[in-house]
Coordinates of C-alpha atoms and ligand atoms in Angstrom, one line a residue:
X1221 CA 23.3 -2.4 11.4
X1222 CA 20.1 -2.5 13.8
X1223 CA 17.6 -4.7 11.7
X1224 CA 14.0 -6.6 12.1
X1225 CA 14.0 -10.2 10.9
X1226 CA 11.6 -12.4 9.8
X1227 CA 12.3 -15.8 9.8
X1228 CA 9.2 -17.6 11.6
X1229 CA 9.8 -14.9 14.3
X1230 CA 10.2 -11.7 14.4
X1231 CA 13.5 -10.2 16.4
X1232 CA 15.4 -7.2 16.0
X1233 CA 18.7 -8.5 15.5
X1234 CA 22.4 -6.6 14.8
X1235 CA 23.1 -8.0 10.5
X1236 CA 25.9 -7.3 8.4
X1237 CA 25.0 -3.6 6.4
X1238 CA 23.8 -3.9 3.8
X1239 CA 26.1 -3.5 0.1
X1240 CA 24.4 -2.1 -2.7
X1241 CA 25.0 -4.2 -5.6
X1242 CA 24.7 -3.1 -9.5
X1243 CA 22.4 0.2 -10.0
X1244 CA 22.0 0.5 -6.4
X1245 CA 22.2 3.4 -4.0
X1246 CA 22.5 2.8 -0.1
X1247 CA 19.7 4.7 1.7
X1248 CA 19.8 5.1 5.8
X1249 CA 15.8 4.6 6.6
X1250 CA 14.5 8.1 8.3
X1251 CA 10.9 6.7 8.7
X1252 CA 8.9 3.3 7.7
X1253 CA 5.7 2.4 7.7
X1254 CA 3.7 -1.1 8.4
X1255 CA 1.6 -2.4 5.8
X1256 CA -1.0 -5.0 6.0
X1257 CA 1.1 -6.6 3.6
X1258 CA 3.9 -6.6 6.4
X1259 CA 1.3 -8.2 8.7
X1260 CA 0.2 -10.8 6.3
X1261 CA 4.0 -11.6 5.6
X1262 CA 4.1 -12.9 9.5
X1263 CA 1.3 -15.3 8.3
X1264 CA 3.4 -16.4 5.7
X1265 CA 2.5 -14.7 2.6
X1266 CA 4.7 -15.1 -0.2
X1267 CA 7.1 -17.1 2.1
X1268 CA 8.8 -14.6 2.9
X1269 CA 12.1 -14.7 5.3
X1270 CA 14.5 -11.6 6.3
X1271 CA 13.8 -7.7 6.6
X1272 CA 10.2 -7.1 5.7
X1273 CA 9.5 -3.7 4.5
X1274 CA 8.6 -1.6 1.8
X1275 CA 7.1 1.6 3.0
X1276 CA 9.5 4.5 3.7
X1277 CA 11.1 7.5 3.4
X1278 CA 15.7 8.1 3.4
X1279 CA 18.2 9.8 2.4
X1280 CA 21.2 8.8 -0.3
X1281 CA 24.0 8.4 1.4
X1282 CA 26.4 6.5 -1.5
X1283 CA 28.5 9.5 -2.4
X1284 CA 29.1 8.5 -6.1
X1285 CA 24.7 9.0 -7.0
X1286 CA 23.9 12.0 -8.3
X1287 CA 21.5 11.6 -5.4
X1288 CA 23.5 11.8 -2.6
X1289 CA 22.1 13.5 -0.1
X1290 CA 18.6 13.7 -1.1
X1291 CA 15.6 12.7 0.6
X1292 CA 13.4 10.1 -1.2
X1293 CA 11.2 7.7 -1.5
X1294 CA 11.3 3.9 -3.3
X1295 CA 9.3 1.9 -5.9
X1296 CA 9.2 -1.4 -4.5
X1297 CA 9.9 -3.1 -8.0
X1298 CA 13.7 -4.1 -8.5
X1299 CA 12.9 -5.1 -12.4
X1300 CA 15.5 -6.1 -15.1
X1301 CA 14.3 -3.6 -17.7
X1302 CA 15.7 -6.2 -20.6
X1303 CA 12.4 -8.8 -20.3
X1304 CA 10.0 -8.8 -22.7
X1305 CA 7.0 -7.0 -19.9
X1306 CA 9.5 -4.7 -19.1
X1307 CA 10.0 -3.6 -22.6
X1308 CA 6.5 -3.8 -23.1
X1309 CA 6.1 -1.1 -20.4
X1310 CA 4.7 -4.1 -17.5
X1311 CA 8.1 -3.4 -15.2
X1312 CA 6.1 -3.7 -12.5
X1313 CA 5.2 -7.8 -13.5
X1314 CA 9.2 -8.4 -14.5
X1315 CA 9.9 -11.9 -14.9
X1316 CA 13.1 -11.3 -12.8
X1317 CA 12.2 -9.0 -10.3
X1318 CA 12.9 -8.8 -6.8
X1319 CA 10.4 -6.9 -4.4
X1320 CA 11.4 -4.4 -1.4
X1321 CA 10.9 -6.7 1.6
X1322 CA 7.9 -8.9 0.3
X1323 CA 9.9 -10.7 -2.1
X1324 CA 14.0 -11.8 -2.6
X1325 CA 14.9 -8.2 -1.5
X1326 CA 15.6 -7.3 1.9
X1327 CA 13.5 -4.4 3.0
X1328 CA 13.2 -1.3 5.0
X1329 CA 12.5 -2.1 8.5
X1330 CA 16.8 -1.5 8.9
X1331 CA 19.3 1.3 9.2
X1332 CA 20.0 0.8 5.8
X1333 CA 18.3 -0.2 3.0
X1334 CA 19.5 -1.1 -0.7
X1335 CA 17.4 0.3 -3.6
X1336 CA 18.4 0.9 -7.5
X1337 CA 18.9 4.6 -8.3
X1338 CA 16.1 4.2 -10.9
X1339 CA 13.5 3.7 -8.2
X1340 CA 14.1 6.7 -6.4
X1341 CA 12.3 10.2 -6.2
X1342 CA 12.8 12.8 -4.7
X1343 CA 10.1 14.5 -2.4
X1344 CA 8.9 17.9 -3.0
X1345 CA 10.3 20.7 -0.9
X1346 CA 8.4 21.1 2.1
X1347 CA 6.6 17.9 2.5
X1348 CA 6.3 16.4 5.8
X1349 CA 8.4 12.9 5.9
X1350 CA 5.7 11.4 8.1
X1351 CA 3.6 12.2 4.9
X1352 CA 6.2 11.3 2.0
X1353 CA 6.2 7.5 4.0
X1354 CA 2.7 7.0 2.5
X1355 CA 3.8 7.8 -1.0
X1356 CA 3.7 4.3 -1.8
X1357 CA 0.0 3.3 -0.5
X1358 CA -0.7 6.7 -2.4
X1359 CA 0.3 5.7 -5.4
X1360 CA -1.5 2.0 -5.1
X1361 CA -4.4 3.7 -4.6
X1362 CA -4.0 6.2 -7.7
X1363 CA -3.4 3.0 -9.9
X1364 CA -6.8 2.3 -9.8
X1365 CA -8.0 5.8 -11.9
X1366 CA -4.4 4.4 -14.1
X1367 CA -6.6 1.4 -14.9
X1368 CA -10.6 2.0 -15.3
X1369 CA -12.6 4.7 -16.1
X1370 CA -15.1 5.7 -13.4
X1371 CA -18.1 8.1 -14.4
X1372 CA -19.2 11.1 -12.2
X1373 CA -22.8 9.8 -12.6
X1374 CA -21.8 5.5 -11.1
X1375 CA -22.1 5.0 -7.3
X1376 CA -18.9 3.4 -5.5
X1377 CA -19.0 1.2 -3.0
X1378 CA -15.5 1.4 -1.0
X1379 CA -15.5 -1.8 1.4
X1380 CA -12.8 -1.1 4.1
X1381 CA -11.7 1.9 5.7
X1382 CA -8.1 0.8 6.5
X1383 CA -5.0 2.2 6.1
X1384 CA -5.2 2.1 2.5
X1385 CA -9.5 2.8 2.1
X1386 CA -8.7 5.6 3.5
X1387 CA -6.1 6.7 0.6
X1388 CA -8.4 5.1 -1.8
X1389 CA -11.8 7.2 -0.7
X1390 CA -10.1 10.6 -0.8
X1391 CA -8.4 9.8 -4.2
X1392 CA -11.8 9.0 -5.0
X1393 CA -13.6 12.1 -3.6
X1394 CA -10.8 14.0 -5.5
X1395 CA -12.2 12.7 -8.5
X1396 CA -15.2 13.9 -7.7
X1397 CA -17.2 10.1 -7.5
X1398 CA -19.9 9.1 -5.6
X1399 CA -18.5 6.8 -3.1
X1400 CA -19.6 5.1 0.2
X1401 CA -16.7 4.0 2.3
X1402 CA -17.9 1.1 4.7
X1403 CA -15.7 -0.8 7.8
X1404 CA -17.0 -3.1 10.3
X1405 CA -15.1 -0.9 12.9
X1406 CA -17.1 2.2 14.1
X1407 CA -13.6 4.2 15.4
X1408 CA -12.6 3.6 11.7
X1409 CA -16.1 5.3 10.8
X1410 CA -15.8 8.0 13.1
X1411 CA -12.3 8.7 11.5
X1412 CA -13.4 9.0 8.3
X1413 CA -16.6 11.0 9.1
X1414 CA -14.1 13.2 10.7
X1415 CA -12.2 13.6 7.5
X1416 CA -14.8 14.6 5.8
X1417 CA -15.5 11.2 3.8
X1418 CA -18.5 9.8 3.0
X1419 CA -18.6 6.7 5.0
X1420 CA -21.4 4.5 6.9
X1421 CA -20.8 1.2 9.1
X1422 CA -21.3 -1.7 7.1
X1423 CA -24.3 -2.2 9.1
X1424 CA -25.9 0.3 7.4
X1425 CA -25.7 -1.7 4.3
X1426 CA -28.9 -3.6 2.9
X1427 CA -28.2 -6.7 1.4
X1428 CA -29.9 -5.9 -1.9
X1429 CA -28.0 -2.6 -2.4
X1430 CA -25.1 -2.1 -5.2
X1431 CA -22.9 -0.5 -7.0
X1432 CA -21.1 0.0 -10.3
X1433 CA -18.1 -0.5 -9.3
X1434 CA -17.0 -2.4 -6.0
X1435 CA -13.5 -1.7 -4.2
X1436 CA -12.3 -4.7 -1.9
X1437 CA -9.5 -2.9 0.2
X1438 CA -11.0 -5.0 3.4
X1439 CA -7.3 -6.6 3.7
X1440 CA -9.8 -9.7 4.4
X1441 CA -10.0 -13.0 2.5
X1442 CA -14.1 -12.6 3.0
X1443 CA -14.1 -9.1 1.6
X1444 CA -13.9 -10.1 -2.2
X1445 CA -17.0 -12.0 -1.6
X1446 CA -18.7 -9.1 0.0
X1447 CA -17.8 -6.3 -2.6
X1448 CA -19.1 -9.7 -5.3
X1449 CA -22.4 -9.2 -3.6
X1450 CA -22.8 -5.8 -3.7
X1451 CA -22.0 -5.3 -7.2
X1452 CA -24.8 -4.4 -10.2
X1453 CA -24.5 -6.7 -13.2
X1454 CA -21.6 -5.7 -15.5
X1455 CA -20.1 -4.0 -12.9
X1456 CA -16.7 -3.4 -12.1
X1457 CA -14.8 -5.1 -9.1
X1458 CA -11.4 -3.9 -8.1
X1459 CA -9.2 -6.1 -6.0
X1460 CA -6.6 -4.5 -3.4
X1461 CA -7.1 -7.0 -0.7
X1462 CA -4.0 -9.7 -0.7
X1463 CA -4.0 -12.3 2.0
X1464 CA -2.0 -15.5 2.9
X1465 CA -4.7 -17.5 3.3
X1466 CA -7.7 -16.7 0.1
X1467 CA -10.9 -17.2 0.4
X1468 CA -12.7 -19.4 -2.8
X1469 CA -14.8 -17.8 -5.0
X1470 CA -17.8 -18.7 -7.0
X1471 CA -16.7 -18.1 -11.0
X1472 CA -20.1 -18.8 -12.3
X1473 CA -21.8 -15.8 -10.9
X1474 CA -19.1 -13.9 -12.6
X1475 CA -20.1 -15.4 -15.7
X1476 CA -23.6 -15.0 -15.1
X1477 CA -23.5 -11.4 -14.0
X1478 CA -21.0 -10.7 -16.8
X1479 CA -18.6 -9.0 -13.6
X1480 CA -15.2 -7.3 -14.5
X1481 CA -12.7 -8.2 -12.2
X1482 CA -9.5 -6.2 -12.0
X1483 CA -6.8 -6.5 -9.5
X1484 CA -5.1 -3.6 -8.9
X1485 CA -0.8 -3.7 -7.3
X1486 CA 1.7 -0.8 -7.5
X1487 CA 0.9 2.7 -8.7
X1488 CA 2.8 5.7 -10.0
X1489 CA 5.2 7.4 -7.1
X1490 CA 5.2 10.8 -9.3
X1491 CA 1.1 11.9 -8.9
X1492 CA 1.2 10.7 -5.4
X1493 CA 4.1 13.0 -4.9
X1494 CA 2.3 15.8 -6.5
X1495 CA -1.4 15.1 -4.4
X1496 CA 0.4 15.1 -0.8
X1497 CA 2.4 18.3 -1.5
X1498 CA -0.4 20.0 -3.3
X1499 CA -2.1 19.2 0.4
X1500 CA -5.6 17.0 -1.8
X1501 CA -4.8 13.9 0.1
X1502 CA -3.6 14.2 3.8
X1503 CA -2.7 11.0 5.5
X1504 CA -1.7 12.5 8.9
X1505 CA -5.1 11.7 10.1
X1506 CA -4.3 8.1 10.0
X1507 CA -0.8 8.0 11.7
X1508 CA -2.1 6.0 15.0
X1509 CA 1.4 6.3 16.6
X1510 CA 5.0 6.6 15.7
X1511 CA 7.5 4.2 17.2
X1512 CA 11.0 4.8 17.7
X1513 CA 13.0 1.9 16.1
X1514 CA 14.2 -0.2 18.8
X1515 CA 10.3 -0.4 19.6
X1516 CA 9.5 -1.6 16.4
X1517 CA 8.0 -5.4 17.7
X1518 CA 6.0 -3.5 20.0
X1519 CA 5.0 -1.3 16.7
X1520 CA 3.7 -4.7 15.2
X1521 CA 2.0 -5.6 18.1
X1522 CA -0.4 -2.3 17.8
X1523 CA -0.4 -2.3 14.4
X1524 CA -2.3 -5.7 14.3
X1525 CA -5.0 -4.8 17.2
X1526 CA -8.5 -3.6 15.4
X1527 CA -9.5 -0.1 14.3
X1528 CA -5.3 0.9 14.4
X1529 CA -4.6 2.7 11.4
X1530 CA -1.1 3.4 10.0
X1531 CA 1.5 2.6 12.7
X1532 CA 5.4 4.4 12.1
X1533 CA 8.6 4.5 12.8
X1534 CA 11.4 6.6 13.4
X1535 CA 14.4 5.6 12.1
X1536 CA 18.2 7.1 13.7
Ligands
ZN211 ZN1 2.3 -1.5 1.5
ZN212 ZN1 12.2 -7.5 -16.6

């Protein structure tokens, strides 16, 4: 099968196809998606070496699943479900899991891809698979209302209005907050203003102004130290960002401002199923161009240059 490979490099290279081992189901890729995480990868977080990968939409094609046939989408975790966080409803942390092209699990930028049944869902009738492909950004940004409360009446300070702010502000304009997005990159601004969110360069942003709760989705080892600075005493800061290279942060003002710091990974696949077919979150606003596969360096090329949003690929 065609596959990209990581290994330093990148190159699309022809591999062996891929065998589903125990629990798994063989899945040919229809579309994928880049990630920043994908990008950050080529920088060499998590060490990673093989198929990077972890954002897509396929159909079952192992004839014995009771899914064969269907088209779905992938949780990322491969988890043992006999540890003691996955008993204790943390599968997502398993002690021996494997991750969908970020870590010991070879991901979707293939023909084929390997997933356990368990993982799968299937997406609702009707839904666009250039939409189902963001299910899993979706759902990370979702998590965040899966782990802290956020009242009507606090202000929100969104710093980043990437591929996944984006997500993140209209999950949180659903929710009926009041957010600021804000991105160094005007086009990004533009974009968003065009969507109808509420977002201002980050010029626009005084130094002394805050908020009670701060998301850093800048995909930028300086943006936890931003959203820090922004952030009203006992106020909330939500981490998205992950980057090879972190930045160093000051613990004592944490201390001193009595901050809450929550880092925030992998979400629920099932309500951000249930948003994009309901039609509350469209992310066909941020789909800067879709590749066809054997273009799919090129696709990294774009998808690295600034105020690109999401970047796809067509699979077959
Ligand atoms: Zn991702
Ligand atoms: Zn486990």
């Amino acid at each position: 099968m065609r596959a990209l490979v990581f290994d330093g490099t990148l190159s699309l290279c022809e591999v062996p196809k891929t065998k589903p081992i125990n629990g798994e189901v063989l899945i040919r890729v229809l579309y994928s998606s880049i990630c920043n995480t994908d990008i950050e990868i080529l920088q060499g977080y998590m060490g990673f070496n093989g198929i990077p990968g972890h954002e897509f939409v396929g159909e079952v094609i192992s004839s014995d699943s009771y899914l064969y046939g269907k088209i779905v989408v992938g949780e990322i975790n491969c988890s043992c479900g006999e540890c003691y966080l996955c008993q204790t409803g943390r599968s997502t942390h398993c002690n021996n899991r494997t991750v969908l092209g970020i870590d010991g699990h070879p991901g979707v930028f293939a023909d084929y891809v390997a997933l356990p049944e368990k993982n799968l869902h299937v997406i609702p009738e009707g839904l666009a698979l250039t939409s189902a492909v963001f299910t899993e950004p979706l759902a990370a940004a979702i998590e965040i209302f899966e782990q802290i409360q956020i009242k009507p009446s606090q202000n929100v300070f969104i710093f980043g209005a990437g591929k996944l702010g984006m997500l993140i502000s209209q999950v949180f304009r659903l929710n009926g907050c009041n957010y600021t997005t804000f991105d160094l990159n005007e086009g990004k601004i533009l974009k968003a203003l065009k969507m109808g969110l509420n977002a201002m360069p980050l010029s626009a942003l005084g130094g002394n102004q805050k908020a009670e709760v701060c998301v850093d989705c800048t995909g930028d080892s300086k943006g936890i130290n931003l959203a820090l600075s922004h952030l009203f005493p006992r106020g909330k800061l939500v981490l998205k960002t992950t980057v090879a290279n972190p930045e160093k942060i000051d613990l004592n003002q944490i201390v001193i401002n009595e901050f809450e710091i929550i880092g925030s990974r992998c979400g629920l696949f099932e309500p951000a199923l249930s948003l994009l077919s309901q039609g509350l979150v469209n992310p066909e606003p941020l789909i800067s161009k879709i590749f066809e596969f054997p273009k799919i360096i090129e696709a990294f090329a774009m998808a690295q240059k600034p105020g690109v949003l999401k970047v796809l690929i067509k699979h077959g």
